[in-house]
mmCIF file of C-alpha atoms in Angstrom:
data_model
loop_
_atom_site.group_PDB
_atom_site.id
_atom_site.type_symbol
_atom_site.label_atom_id
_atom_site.label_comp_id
_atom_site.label_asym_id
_atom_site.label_seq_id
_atom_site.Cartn_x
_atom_site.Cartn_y
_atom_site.Cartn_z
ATOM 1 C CA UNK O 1 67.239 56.755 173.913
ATOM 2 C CA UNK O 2 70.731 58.509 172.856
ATOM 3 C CA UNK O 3 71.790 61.715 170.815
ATOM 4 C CA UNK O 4 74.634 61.429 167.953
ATOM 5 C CA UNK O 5 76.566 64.382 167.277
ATOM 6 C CA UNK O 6 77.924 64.690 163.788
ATOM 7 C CA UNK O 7 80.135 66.830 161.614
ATOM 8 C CA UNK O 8 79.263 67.851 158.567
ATOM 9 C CA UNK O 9 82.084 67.056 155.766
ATOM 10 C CA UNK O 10 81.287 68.053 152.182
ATOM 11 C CA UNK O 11 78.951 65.470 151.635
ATOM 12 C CA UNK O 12 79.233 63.226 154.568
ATOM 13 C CA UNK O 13 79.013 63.317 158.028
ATOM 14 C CA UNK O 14 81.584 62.090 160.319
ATOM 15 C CA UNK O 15 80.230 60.942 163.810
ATOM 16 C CA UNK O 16 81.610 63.309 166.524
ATOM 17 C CA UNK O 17 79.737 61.335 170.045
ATOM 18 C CA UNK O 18 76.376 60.129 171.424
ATOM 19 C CA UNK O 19 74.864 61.534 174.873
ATOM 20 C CA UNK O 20 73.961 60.284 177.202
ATOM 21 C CA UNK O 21 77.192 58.598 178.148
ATOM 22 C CA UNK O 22 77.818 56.095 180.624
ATOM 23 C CA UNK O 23 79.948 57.887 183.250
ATOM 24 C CA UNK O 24 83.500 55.739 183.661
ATOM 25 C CA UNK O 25 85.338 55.738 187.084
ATOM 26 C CA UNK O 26 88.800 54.785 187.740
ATOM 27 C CA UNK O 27 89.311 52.152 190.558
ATOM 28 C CA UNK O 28 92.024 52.611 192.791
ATOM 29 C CA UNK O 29 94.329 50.427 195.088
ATOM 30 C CA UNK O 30 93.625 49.463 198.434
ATOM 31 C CA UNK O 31 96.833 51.468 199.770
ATOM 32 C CA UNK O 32 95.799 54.788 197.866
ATOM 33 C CA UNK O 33 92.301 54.518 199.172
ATOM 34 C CA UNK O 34 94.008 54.573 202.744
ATOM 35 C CA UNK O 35 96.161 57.133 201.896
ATOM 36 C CA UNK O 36 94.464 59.249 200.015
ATOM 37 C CA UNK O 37 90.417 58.590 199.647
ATOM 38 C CA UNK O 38 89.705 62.584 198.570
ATOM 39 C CA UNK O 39 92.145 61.908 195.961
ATOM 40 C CA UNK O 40 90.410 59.347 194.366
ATOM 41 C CA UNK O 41 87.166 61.347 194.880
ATOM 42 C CA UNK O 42 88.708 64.245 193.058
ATOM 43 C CA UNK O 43 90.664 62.419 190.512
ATOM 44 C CA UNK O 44 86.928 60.704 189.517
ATOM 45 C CA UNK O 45 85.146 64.200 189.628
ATOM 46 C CA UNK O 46 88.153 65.139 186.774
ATOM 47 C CA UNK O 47 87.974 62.088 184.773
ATOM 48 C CA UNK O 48 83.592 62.754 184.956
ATOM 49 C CA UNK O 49 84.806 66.598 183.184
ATOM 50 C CA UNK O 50 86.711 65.108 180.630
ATOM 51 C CA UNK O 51 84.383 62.371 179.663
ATOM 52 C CA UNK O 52 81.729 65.132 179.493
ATOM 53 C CA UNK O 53 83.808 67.163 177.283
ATOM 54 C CA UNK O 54 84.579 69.638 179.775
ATOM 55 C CA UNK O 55 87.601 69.792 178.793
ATOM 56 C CA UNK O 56 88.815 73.318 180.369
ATOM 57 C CA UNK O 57 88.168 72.096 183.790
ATOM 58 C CA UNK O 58 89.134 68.413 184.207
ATOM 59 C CA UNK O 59 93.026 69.487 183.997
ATOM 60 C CA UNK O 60 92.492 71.613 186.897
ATOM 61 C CA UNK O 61 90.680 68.867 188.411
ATOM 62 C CA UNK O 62 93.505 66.623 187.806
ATOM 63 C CA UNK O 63 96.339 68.630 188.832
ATOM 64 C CA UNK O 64 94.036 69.333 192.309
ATOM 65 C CA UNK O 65 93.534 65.422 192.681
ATOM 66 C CA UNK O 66 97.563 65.367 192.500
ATOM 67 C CA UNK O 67 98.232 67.916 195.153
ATOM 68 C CA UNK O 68 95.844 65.925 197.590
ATOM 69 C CA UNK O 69 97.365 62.379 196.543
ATOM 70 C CA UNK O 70 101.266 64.024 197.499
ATOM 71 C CA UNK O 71 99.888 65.860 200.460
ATOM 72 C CA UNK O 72 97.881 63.028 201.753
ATOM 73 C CA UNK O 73 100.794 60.822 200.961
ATOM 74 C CA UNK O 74 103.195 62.857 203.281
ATOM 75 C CA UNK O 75 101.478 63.163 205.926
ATOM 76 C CA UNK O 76 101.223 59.434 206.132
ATOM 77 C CA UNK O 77 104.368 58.957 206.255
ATOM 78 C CA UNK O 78 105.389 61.854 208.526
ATOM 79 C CA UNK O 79 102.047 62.191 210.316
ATOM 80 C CA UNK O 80 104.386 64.973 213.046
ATOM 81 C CA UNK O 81 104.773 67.464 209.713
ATOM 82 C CA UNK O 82 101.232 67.800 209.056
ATOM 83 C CA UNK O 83 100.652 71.456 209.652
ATOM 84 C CA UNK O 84 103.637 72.479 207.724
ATOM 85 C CA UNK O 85 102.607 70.118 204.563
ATOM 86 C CA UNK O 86 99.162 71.189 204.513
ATOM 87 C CA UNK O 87 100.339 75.066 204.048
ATOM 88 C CA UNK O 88 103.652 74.878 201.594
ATOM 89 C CA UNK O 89 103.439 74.797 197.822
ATOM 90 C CA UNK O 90 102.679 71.187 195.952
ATOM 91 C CA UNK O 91 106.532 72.183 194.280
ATOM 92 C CA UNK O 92 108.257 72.550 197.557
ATOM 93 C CA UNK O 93 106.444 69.300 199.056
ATOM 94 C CA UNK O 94 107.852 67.161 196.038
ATOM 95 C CA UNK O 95 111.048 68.703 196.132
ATOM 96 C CA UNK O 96 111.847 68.809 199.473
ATOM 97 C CA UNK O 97 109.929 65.888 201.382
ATOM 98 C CA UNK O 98 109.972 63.350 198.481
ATOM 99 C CA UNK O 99 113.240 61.046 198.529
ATOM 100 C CA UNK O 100 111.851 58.063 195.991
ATOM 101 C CA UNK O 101 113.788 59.455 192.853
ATOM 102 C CA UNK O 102 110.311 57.958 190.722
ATOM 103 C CA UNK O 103 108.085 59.356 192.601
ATOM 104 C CA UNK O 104 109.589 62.674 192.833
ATOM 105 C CA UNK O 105 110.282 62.890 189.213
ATOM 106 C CA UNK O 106 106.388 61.608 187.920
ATOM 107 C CA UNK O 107 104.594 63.835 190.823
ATOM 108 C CA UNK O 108 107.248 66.863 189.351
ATOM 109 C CA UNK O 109 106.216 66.329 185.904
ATOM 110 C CA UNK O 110 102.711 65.841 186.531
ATOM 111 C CA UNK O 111 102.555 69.621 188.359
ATOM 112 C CA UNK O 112 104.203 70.943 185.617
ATOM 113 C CA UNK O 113 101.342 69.657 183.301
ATOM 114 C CA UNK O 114 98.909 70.280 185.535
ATOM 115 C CA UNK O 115 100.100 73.912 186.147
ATOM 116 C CA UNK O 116 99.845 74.455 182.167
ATOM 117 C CA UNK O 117 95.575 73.477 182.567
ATOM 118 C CA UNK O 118 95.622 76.415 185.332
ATOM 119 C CA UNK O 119 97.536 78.897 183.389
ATOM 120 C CA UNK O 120 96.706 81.599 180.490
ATOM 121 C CA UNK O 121 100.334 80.514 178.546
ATOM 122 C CA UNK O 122 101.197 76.987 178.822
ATOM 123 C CA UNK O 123 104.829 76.317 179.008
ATOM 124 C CA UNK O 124 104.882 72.744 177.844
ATOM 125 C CA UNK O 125 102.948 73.223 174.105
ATOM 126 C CA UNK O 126 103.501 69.550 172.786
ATOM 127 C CA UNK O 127 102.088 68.046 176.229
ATOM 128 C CA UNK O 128 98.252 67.536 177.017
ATOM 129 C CA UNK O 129 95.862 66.334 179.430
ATOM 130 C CA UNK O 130 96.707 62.626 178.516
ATOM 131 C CA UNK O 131 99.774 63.712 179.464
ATOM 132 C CA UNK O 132 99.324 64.997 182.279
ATOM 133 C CA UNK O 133 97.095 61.711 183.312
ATOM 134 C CA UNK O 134 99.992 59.274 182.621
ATOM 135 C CA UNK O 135 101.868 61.227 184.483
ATOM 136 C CA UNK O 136 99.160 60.903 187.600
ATOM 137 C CA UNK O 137 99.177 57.364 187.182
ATOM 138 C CA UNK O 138 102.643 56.445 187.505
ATOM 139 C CA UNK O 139 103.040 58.844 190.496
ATOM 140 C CA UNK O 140 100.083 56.511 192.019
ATOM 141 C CA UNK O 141 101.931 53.474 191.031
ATOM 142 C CA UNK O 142 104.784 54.524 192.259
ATOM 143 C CA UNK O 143 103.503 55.432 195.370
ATOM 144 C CA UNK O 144 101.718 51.841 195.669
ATOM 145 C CA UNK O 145 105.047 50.095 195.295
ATOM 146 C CA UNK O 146 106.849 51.898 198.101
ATOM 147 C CA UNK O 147 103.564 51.303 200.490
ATOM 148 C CA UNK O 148 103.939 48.111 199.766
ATOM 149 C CA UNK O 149 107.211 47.187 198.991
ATOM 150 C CA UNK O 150 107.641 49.014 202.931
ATOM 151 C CA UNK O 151 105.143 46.809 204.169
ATOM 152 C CA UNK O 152 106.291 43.303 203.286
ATOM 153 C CA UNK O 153 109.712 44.260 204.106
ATOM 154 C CA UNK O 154 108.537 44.798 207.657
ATOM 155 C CA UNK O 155 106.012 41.869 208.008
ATOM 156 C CA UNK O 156 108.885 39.755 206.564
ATOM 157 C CA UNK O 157 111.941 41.059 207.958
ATOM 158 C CA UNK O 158 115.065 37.995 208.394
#
């Protein structure tokens, strides 16, 4: 059994969506789901929102899911800074601790965005959510190519 929703035009009716909905949920690399698995948990629990038209909430869900991914991320890679990267600002951690120019410029961006879905005034007007999840993804596939662009490098050093 399902529910249409539609919109009355004039004389028509345009279809608007059908409930219930078969809940979508991204798949993520191997190397983010060792780097980051409540990231993926969180990003999921967003992308659930959206699809249920919760649209007020799944930004803030995806600009939390970025602040664990970059958090999570760091402290990989400098396991001895933990402490200090759990407690700074998401801004200061990208600025200051990122060095991959792609990274740090996607994960940047995406904050912005996601700091917009938090905020009474948005300063970014012509971005959106979709936005703001492009954004997410190429942080995440940026951060996949230097795990593993790292790795092979060291299992196939000359």
């Amino acid at each position: 059994y399902f529910i249409s929703y539609f919109k009355q035009n004039g004389r028509s009716y345009e279809f608007q969506y059908s409930l219930p909905k078969t809940i979508i949920k991204n798949e993520f690399s191997e190397q983010i789901q060792k780097t980051s698995p409540i990231f993926i948990e969180i990003y999921n629990q967003a992308f659930v929102a959206e699809q249920e038209r919760l649209h007020h909430i799944a930004g803030v869900g995806f600009r939390k899911s970025l602040e664990f991914l970059i958090k999570d991320y760091l402290i990989v890679k400098t396991p001895e800074e933990e402490e200090k990267i759990r407690t700074e600002l998401l801004g200061n951690s990208i600025k200051n601790r990122i060095f991959d120019q792609n990274i740090k410029s996607c994960a940047e961006r995406a904050a912005w965005l996601g700091n917009d879905e938090t905020h009474f005034t948005k300063k970014w007007e012509d971005k959106d959510i979709n936005d703001l999840k492009l954004l997410l993804q190429l942080t995440v596939k940026w951060i996949e190519a230097e795990i593993l662009t790292k790795s092979y490098l060291e299992n196939m050093s000359s």
